[in-house]
PDB file of C-alpha atoms in Angstrom:
ATOM      1  CA  UNK A   1      -2.694   6.792  32.747  1.00 39.00           C
ATOM      2  CA  UNK A   2      -3.551  10.429  33.335  1.00 43.00           C
ATOM      3  CA  UNK A   3      -5.930  11.629  30.636  1.00 42.00           C
ATOM      4  CA  UNK A   4      -4.299  14.272  28.496  1.00 41.00           C
ATOM      5  CA  UNK A   5      -6.895  16.762  27.306  1.00 42.00           C
ATOM      6  CA  UNK A   6      -4.774  18.330  24.639  1.00 45.00           C
ATOM      7  CA  UNK A   7      -4.095  17.885  20.928  1.00 47.00           C
ATOM      8  CA  UNK A   8      -0.932  15.920  20.186  1.00 48.00           C
ATOM      9  CA  UNK A   9       0.803  16.881  16.945  1.00 50.00           C
ATOM     10  CA  UNK A  10       3.837  14.880  15.875  1.00 46.00           C
ATOM     11  CA  UNK A  11       6.319  16.065  13.300  1.00 45.00           C
ATOM     12  CA  UNK A  12       9.639  14.837  11.958  1.00 41.00           C
ATOM     13  CA  UNK A  13      11.394  18.170  12.453  1.00 40.00           C
ATOM     14  CA  UNK A  14       9.883  20.772  14.782  1.00 38.00           C
ATOM     15  CA  UNK A  15       6.536  21.666  16.199  1.00 40.00           C
ATOM     16  CA  UNK A  16       5.237  25.001  17.350  1.00 40.00           C
ATOM     17  CA  UNK A  17       2.162  25.337  19.535  1.00 40.00           C
ATOM     18  CA  UNK A  18      -0.554  27.508  18.098  1.00 42.00           C
ATOM     19  CA  UNK A  19      -2.775  27.689  21.154  1.00 44.00           C
ATOM     20  CA  UNK A  20      -2.694  27.005  24.867  1.00 42.00           C
ATOM     21  CA  UNK A  21      -4.851  23.913  24.282  1.00 47.00           C
ATOM     22  CA  UNK A  22      -2.289  22.216  22.106  1.00 46.00           C
ATOM     23  CA  UNK A  23       0.733  20.127  23.044  1.00 49.00           C
ATOM     24  CA  UNK A  24       3.227  19.328  20.309  1.00 49.00           C
ATOM     25  CA  UNK A  25       6.177  16.949  20.635  1.00 50.00           C
ATOM     26  CA  UNK A  26       8.950  15.983  18.281  1.00 49.00           C
ATOM     27  CA  UNK A  27       8.451  12.532  16.722  1.00 47.00           C
ATOM     28  CA  UNK A  28      11.398  10.122  16.913  1.00 51.00           C
ATOM     29  CA  UNK A  29      13.474   9.616  13.819  1.00 49.00           C
ATOM     30  CA  UNK A  30      14.163   6.307  12.044  1.00 48.00           C
ATOM     31  CA  UNK A  31      16.801   5.364  14.514  1.00 49.00           C
ATOM     32  CA  UNK A  32      14.005   5.029  17.074  1.00 49.00           C
ATOM     33  CA  UNK A  33      15.475   7.653  19.341  1.00 48.00           C
ATOM     34  CA  UNK A  34      13.079   9.343  21.687  1.00 47.00           C
ATOM     35  CA  UNK A  35      12.206  13.022  21.145  1.00 46.00           C
ATOM     36  CA  UNK A  36      14.831  15.499  22.243  1.00 43.00           C
ATOM     37  CA  UNK A  37      12.632  18.565  22.633  1.00 47.00           C
ATOM     38  CA  UNK A  38       9.039  19.294  23.493  1.00 48.00           C
ATOM     39  CA  UNK A  39       7.354  22.595  22.602  1.00 48.00           C
ATOM     40  CA  UNK A  40       4.631  23.489  25.101  1.00 48.00           C
ATOM     41  CA  UNK A  41       2.322  26.489  25.453  1.00 49.00           C
ATOM     42  CA  UNK A  42       4.076  29.416  27.157  1.00 49.00           C
ATOM     43  CA  UNK A  43       2.474  28.971  30.551  1.00 51.00           C
ATOM     44  CA  UNK A  44       4.200  29.316  33.951  1.00 52.00           C
ATOM     45  CA  UNK A  45       3.988  25.598  34.680  1.00 52.00           C
ATOM     46  CA  UNK A  46       5.578  24.630  31.342  1.00 49.00           C
ATOM     47  CA  UNK A  47       9.127  25.262  30.306  1.00 50.00           C
ATOM     48  CA  UNK A  48       9.758  24.843  26.559  1.00 49.00           C
ATOM     49  CA  UNK A  49      13.294  23.652  27.334  1.00 53.00           C
ATOM     50  CA  UNK A  50      12.010  20.737  29.419  1.00 57.00           C
ATOM     51  CA  UNK A  51      11.267  17.659  27.332  1.00 61.00           C
ATOM     52  CA  UNK A  52      10.102  15.444  30.184  1.00 70.00           C
ATOM     53  CA  UNK A  53       6.391  15.861  29.422  1.00 73.00           C
ATOM     54  CA  UNK A  54       7.012  15.307  25.744  1.00 71.00           C
ATOM     55  CA  UNK A  55       8.978  12.134  26.486  1.00 77.00           C
ATOM     56  CA  UNK A  56       6.239  10.937  28.791  1.00 79.00           C
ATOM     57  CA  UNK A  57       3.545  11.586  26.145  1.00 79.00           C
ATOM     58  CA  UNK A  58       5.580   9.759  23.521  1.00 78.00           C
ATOM     59  CA  UNK A  59       6.140   6.748  25.752  1.00 79.00           C
ATOM     60  CA  UNK A  60       2.476   6.458  26.686  1.00 78.00           C
ATOM     61  CA  UNK A  61       1.341   6.723  23.092  1.00 78.00           C
ATOM     62  CA  UNK A  62       4.005   4.284  21.915  1.00 76.00           C
ATOM     63  CA  UNK A  63       2.908   1.791  24.568  1.00 75.00           C
ATOM     64  CA  UNK A  64      -0.687   1.992  23.357  1.00 72.00           C
ATOM     65  CA  UNK A  65       0.143   1.788  19.655  1.00 72.00           C
ATOM     66  CA  UNK A  66       2.897  -0.829  19.954  1.00 73.00           C
ATOM     67  CA  UNK A  67       2.174  -2.796  23.121  1.00 70.00           C
ATOM     68  CA  UNK A  68       4.712  -5.242  24.427  1.00 69.00           C
ATOM     69  CA  UNK A  69       4.102  -8.880  23.517  1.00 63.00           C
ATOM     70  CA  UNK A  70       1.003 -10.165  25.343  1.00 63.00           C
ATOM     71  CA  UNK A  71       0.969  -7.252  27.769  1.00 65.00           C
ATOM     72  CA  UNK A  72      -2.007  -5.522  26.147  1.00 69.00           C
ATOM     73  CA  UNK A  73      -4.177  -6.220  23.112  1.00 76.00           C
ATOM     74  CA  UNK A  74      -3.723  -4.065  20.045  1.00 76.00           C
ATOM     75  CA  UNK A  75      -5.678  -0.843  19.899  1.00 76.00           C
ATOM     76  CA  UNK A  76      -7.600  -1.934  16.805  1.00 78.00           C
ATOM     77  CA  UNK A  77      -9.072  -4.927  18.621  1.00 83.00           C
ATOM     78  CA  UNK A  78      -9.896  -2.981  21.789  1.00 82.00           C
ATOM     79  CA  UNK A  79     -11.518  -0.210  19.772  1.00 82.00           C
ATOM     80  CA  UNK A  80     -13.436  -2.664  17.593  1.00 82.00           C
ATOM     81  CA  UNK A  81     -14.858  -4.478  20.636  1.00 86.00           C
ATOM     82  CA  UNK A  82     -15.945  -1.155  22.122  1.00 86.00           C
ATOM     83  CA  UNK A  83     -17.674  -0.199  18.854  1.00 85.00           C
ATOM     84  CA  UNK A  84     -19.490  -3.527  18.794  1.00 83.00           C
ATOM     85  CA  UNK A  85     -20.618  -3.162  22.388  1.00 88.00           C
ATOM     86  CA  UNK A  86     -21.969   0.310  21.648  1.00 87.00           C
ATOM     87  CA  UNK A  87     -23.505  -0.803  18.337  1.00 82.00           C
ATOM     88  CA  UNK A  88     -21.693   1.977  16.542  1.00 80.00           C
ATOM     89  CA  UNK A  89     -21.221  -0.014  13.349  1.00 71.00           C
ATOM     90  CA  UNK A  90     -24.298  -1.725  11.944  1.00 60.00           C
ATOM     91  CA  UNK A  91     -22.599  -3.156   8.832  1.00 67.00           C
ATOM     92  CA  UNK A  92     -20.290  -6.118   8.675  1.00 72.00           C
ATOM     93  CA  UNK A  93     -16.659  -5.189   8.061  1.00 71.00           C
ATOM     94  CA  UNK A  94     -16.487  -7.445   5.011  1.00 76.00           C
ATOM     95  CA  UNK A  95     -19.293  -5.435   3.429  1.00 77.00           C
ATOM     96  CA  UNK A  96     -17.762  -2.008   3.946  1.00 79.00           C
ATOM     97  CA  UNK A  97     -15.625  -2.183   0.804  1.00 84.00           C
ATOM     98  CA  UNK A  98     -17.306  -3.022  -2.495  1.00 88.00           C
ATOM     99  CA  UNK A  99     -14.670  -3.616  -5.183  1.00 90.00           C
ATOM    100  CA  UNK A 100     -17.195  -3.434  -8.044  1.00 92.00           C
ATOM    101  CA  UNK A 101     -18.586  -0.122  -6.809  1.00 91.00           C
ATOM    102  CA  UNK A 102     -15.073   1.241  -6.390  1.00 90.00           C
ATOM    103  CA  UNK A 103     -14.092   0.290  -9.933  1.00 92.00           C
ATOM    104  CA  UNK A 104     -17.242   1.924 -11.258  1.00 91.00           C
ATOM    105  CA  UNK A 105     -16.512   5.011  -9.158  1.00 89.00           C
ATOM    106  CA  UNK A 106     -13.160   5.261 -10.941  1.00 88.00           C
ATOM    107  CA  UNK A 107     -15.048   4.830 -14.237  1.00 90.00           C
ATOM    108  CA  UNK A 108     -12.617   2.244 -15.531  1.00 92.00           C
ATOM    109  CA  UNK A 109     -15.262   0.344 -17.490  1.00 89.00           C
ATOM    110  CA  UNK A 110     -15.728   3.331 -19.793  1.00 88.00           C
ATOM    111  CA  UNK A 111     -11.990   3.912 -20.268  1.00 90.00           C
ATOM    112  CA  UNK A 112     -10.731   0.748 -21.926  1.00 92.00           C
ATOM    113  CA  UNK A 113     -10.647  -1.540 -18.880  1.00 96.00           C
ATOM    114  CA  UNK A 114     -12.903  -4.276 -17.545  1.00 96.00           C
ATOM    115  CA  UNK A 115     -13.525  -6.163 -14.314  1.00 97.00           C
ATOM    116  CA  UNK A 116     -12.355  -9.784 -14.275  1.00 97.00           C
ATOM    117  CA  UNK A 117     -13.715 -12.431 -11.894  1.00 96.00           C
ATOM    118  CA  UNK A 118     -10.972 -14.946 -12.696  1.00 97.00           C
ATOM    119  CA  UNK A 119      -9.847 -14.752  -9.037  1.00 97.00           C
ATOM    120  CA  UNK A 120     -13.339 -14.778  -7.564  1.00 95.00           C
ATOM    121  CA  UNK A 121     -12.570 -17.705  -5.250  1.00 95.00           C
ATOM    122  CA  UNK A 122      -8.889 -16.768  -4.797  1.00 96.00           C
ATOM    123  CA  UNK A 123      -7.762 -19.935  -6.550  1.00 95.00           C
ATOM    124  CA  UNK A 124      -6.024 -17.988  -9.317  1.00 97.00           C
ATOM    125  CA  UNK A 125      -3.838 -15.917  -6.966  1.00 96.00           C
ATOM    126  CA  UNK A 126      -4.473 -16.033  -3.229  1.00 95.00           C
ATOM    127  CA  UNK A 127      -2.602 -12.752  -2.602  1.00 95.00           C
ATOM    128  CA  UNK A 128      -4.666 -10.730  -5.100  1.00 96.00           C
ATOM    129  CA  UNK A 129      -8.213  -9.297  -4.676  1.00 94.00           C
ATOM    130  CA  UNK A 130     -11.142 -11.377  -5.873  1.00 94.00           C
ATOM    131  CA  UNK A 131     -11.927  -8.883  -8.621  1.00 96.00           C
ATOM    132  CA  UNK A 132      -9.182  -7.641 -10.949  1.00 97.00           C
ATOM    133  CA  UNK A 133      -9.158  -4.775 -13.436  1.00 97.00           C
ATOM    134  CA  UNK A 134      -7.496  -5.516 -16.785  1.00 97.00           C
ATOM    135  CA  UNK A 135      -7.630  -3.991 -20.314  1.00 96.00           C
ATOM    136  CA  UNK A 136     -10.885  -4.736 -22.047  1.00 96.00           C
ATOM    137  CA  UNK A 137      -9.073  -6.874 -24.669  1.00 96.00           C
ATOM    138  CA  UNK A 138      -7.487  -9.117 -22.058  1.00 97.00           C
ATOM    139  CA  UNK A 139      -9.424 -12.340 -21.659  1.00 97.00           C
ATOM    140  CA  UNK A 140      -9.401 -14.545 -18.559  1.00 97.00           C
ATOM    141  CA  UNK A 141      -7.698 -17.250 -20.633  1.00 97.00           C
ATOM    142  CA  UNK A 142      -4.831 -14.895 -21.356  1.00 97.00           C
ATOM    143  CA  UNK A 143      -4.434 -14.182 -17.643  1.00 97.00           C
ATOM    144  CA  UNK A 144      -4.365 -17.892 -16.889  1.00 97.00           C
ATOM    145  CA  UNK A 145      -1.745 -18.529 -19.616  1.00 96.00           C
ATOM    146  CA  UNK A 146       0.501 -15.671 -18.413  1.00 96.00           C
ATOM    147  CA  UNK A 147       0.236 -16.431 -14.662  1.00 95.00           C
ATOM    148  CA  UNK A 148       2.899 -19.196 -14.499  1.00 94.00           C
ATOM    149  CA  UNK A 149       5.470 -16.752 -15.839  1.00 93.00           C
ATOM    150  CA  UNK A 150       4.995 -14.482 -12.800  1.00 94.00           C
ATOM    151  CA  UNK A 151       6.124 -15.196  -9.229  1.00 91.00           C
ATOM    152  CA  UNK A 152       3.164 -16.328  -7.129  1.00 94.00           C
ATOM    153  CA  UNK A 153       0.916 -15.889 -10.196  1.00 95.00           C
ATOM    154  CA  UNK A 154       0.799 -12.101  -9.647  1.00 96.00           C
ATOM    155  CA  UNK A 155       0.076 -10.988 -13.203  1.00 97.00           C
ATOM    156  CA  UNK A 156      -0.011  -7.289 -14.159  1.00 96.00           C
ATOM    157  CA  UNK A 157      -3.326  -5.794 -13.034  1.00 97.00           C
ATOM    158  CA  UNK A 158      -4.635  -2.274 -12.569  1.00 96.00           C
ATOM    159  CA  UNK A 159      -3.956  -0.362  -9.364  1.00 93.00           C
ATOM    160  CA  UNK A 160      -4.952   3.167 -10.444  1.00 92.00           C
ATOM    161  CA  UNK A 161      -6.343   4.918 -13.532  1.00 92.00           C
ATOM    162  CA  UNK A 162      -6.225   8.670 -14.191  1.00 90.00           C
ATOM    163  CA  UNK A 163      -9.789   9.862 -14.848  1.00 84.00           C
ATOM    164  CA  UNK A 164      -8.800  12.186 -17.716  1.00 85.00           C
ATOM    165  CA  UNK A 165      -5.539  11.125 -19.326  1.00 86.00           C
ATOM    166  CA  UNK A 166      -6.266   7.380 -18.804  1.00 87.00           C
ATOM    167  CA  UNK A 167      -2.695   6.908 -17.585  1.00 89.00           C
ATOM    168  CA  UNK A 168      -2.632   3.654 -15.669  1.00 92.00           C
ATOM    169  CA  UNK A 169      -0.592   2.270 -12.803  1.00 93.00           C
ATOM    170  CA  UNK A 170      -0.375  -1.518 -12.789  1.00 95.00           C
ATOM    171  CA  UNK A 171       1.377  -3.915 -10.438  1.00 94.00           C
ATOM    172  CA  UNK A 172       2.907  -7.326 -10.874  1.00 94.00           C
ATOM    173  CA  UNK A 173       5.532  -9.638  -9.503  1.00 92.00           C
ATOM    174  CA  UNK A 174       8.843 -10.359 -11.203  1.00 88.00           C
ATOM    175  CA  UNK A 175       8.874 -12.584 -14.288  1.00 89.00           C
ATOM    176  CA  UNK A 176      10.274 -16.094 -13.862  1.00 86.00           C
ATOM    177  CA  UNK A 177      12.837 -15.822 -16.643  1.00 81.00           C
ATOM    178  CA  UNK A 178      15.407 -18.256 -15.235  1.00 75.00           C
ATOM    179  CA  UNK A 179      18.970 -18.789 -16.401  1.00 75.00           C
ATOM    180  CA  UNK A 180      17.795 -19.375 -19.952  1.00 77.00           C
ATOM    181  CA  UNK A 181      15.966 -16.050 -20.069  1.00 80.00           C
ATOM    182  CA  UNK A 182      12.629 -17.714 -20.748  1.00 85.00           C
ATOM    183  CA  UNK A 183       9.832 -15.771 -22.356  1.00 90.00           C
ATOM    184  CA  UNK A 184       6.060 -16.165 -22.245  1.00 92.00           C
ATOM    185  CA  UNK A 185       4.033 -14.999 -25.247  1.00 94.00           C
ATOM    186  CA  UNK A 186       0.850 -14.597 -23.194  1.00 94.00           C
ATOM    187  CA  UNK A 187       2.644 -12.418 -20.643  1.00 95.00           C
ATOM    188  CA  UNK A 188       4.151 -10.276 -23.391  1.00 94.00           C
ATOM    189  CA  UNK A 189       0.734  -9.861 -24.997  1.00 95.00           C
ATOM    190  CA  UNK A 190      -0.730  -8.834 -21.654  1.00 96.00           C
ATOM    191  CA  UNK A 191       1.927  -6.175 -21.167  1.00 94.00           C
ATOM    192  CA  UNK A 192       1.403  -4.950 -24.722  1.00 94.00           C
ATOM    193  CA  UNK A 193      -2.354  -4.620 -24.213  1.00 95.00           C
ATOM    194  CA  UNK A 194      -1.702  -2.586 -21.038  1.00 95.00           C
ATOM    195  CA  UNK A 195       0.521  -0.290 -23.109  1.00 93.00           C
ATOM    196  CA  UNK A 196      -2.081   0.192 -25.829  1.00 92.00           C
ATOM    197  CA  UNK A 197      -4.908   0.697 -23.323  1.00 91.00           C
ATOM    198  CA  UNK A 198      -3.807   4.338 -23.086  1.00 83.00           C
ATOM    199  CA  UNK A 199      -4.338   5.939 -26.483  1.00 76.00           C
ATOM    200  CA  UNK A 200      -2.591   9.137 -25.356  1.00 81.00           C
ATOM    201  CA  UNK A 201       0.912   7.617 -25.300  1.00 79.00           C
ATOM    202  CA  UNK A 202       2.956   4.910 -26.941  1.00 83.00           C
ATOM    203  CA  UNK A 203       5.369   4.430 -24.073  1.00 86.00           C
ATOM    204  CA  UNK A 204       5.112   2.031 -21.159  1.00 89.00           C
ATOM    205  CA  UNK A 205       7.519   2.507 -18.255  1.00 88.00           C
ATOM    206  CA  UNK A 206       8.381  -0.669 -16.341  1.00 88.00           C
ATOM    207  CA  UNK A 207       9.958   0.024 -12.946  1.00 86.00           C
ATOM    208  CA  UNK A 208      11.614  -2.559 -10.704  1.00 82.00           C
ATOM    209  CA  UNK A 209      11.072  -1.391  -7.124  1.00 80.00           C
ATOM    210  CA  UNK A 210      13.388  -4.011  -5.615  1.00 72.00           C
ATOM    211  CA  UNK A 211      16.870  -3.236  -4.485  1.00 74.00           C
ATOM    212  CA  UNK A 212      19.850  -4.603  -6.382  1.00 72.00           C
ATOM    213  CA  UNK A 213      20.679  -6.840  -3.419  1.00 70.00           C
ATOM    214  CA  UNK A 214      17.135  -8.243  -3.381  1.00 64.00           C
ATOM    215  CA  UNK A 215      17.322  -8.763  -7.129  1.00 63.00           C
ATOM    216  CA  UNK A 216      20.502 -10.821  -6.835  1.00 65.00           C
ATOM    217  CA  UNK A 217      19.138 -12.865  -3.898  1.00 63.00           C
ATOM    218  CA  UNK A 218      16.010 -13.720  -5.883  1.00 59.00           C
ATOM    219  CA  UNK A 219      18.151 -14.624  -8.869  1.00 57.00           C
ATOM    220  CA  UNK A 220      20.176 -17.081  -6.836  1.00 56.00           C
ATOM    221  CA  UNK A 221      17.071 -18.673  -5.289  1.00 53.00           C
ATOM    222  CA  UNK A 222      14.287 -18.263  -7.868  1.00 50.00           C
ATOM    223  CA  UNK A 223      16.187 -17.261 -11.012  1.00 46.00           C
ATOM    224  CA  UNK A 224      14.155 -14.068 -11.469  1.00 47.00           C
ATOM    225  CA  UNK A 225      16.893 -11.609 -12.327  1.00 46.00           C
ATOM    226  CA  UNK A 226      15.535  -8.819 -14.499  1.00 49.00           C
ATOM    227  CA  UNK A 227      17.153  -8.985 -17.892  1.00 49.00           C
ATOM    228  CA  UNK A 228      17.591  -6.157 -20.432  1.00 46.00           C
ATOM    229  CA  UNK A 229      14.193  -5.026 -21.704  1.00 49.00           C
ATOM    230  CA  UNK A 230      12.591  -6.690 -24.689  1.00 51.00           C
ATOM    231  CA  UNK A 231      11.046  -4.296 -27.199  1.00 49.00           C
ATOM    232  CA  UNK A 232       7.561  -5.594 -27.906  1.00 52.00           C
ATOM    233  CA  UNK A 233       6.508  -2.902 -30.345  1.00 51.00           C
ATOM    234  CA  UNK A 234       8.319  -0.145 -32.216  1.00 40.00           C
TER     235      UNK A 234
END
């Protein structure tokens, strides 16, 4: 592969070169069509109406980023091995991210939330982090009692907290309500404590990010159709 000593800038619409050292090509749309145009520096050897170089650049990059099955190892592994050989990273990858330090950086412990170690060994929920952020009034026992009501035990936990307004963004899986529209008092208490964790508002918006088709499929297989909302507090 000929080394391309230029800056590649991809865009979903158009790209205009700002200098002779820059090559910009049009990124393919969601239909996976290859770029139609390539905008190159206005030099004699480059014609802005010719997309051949842009197509070639796209194909080479696409081959490196998404290699064919077993034809070439993924870039992340090749780059990681090179970094290890050159001793560029002295720390273990598992030690790069410190969940406790990150939670303290967000200052959640001083804003009505706490760090729970209920999932420290991943036995509580194997698809959740080992440390979870929950309202300060939520005990580990409450999490354990509410977990069976959620698919895969993914109870509502904190994803993001605004540093000033204390508005929170929490995530959870769908409730296992079933055909009989079952309820779980511990789960309802957990949701209520999330609502009251922000003293600046009395409203809690619950959004279902699944499509209607996905909702119906889950209902037919797991009986998790979202029912009309239950008002927990006036």
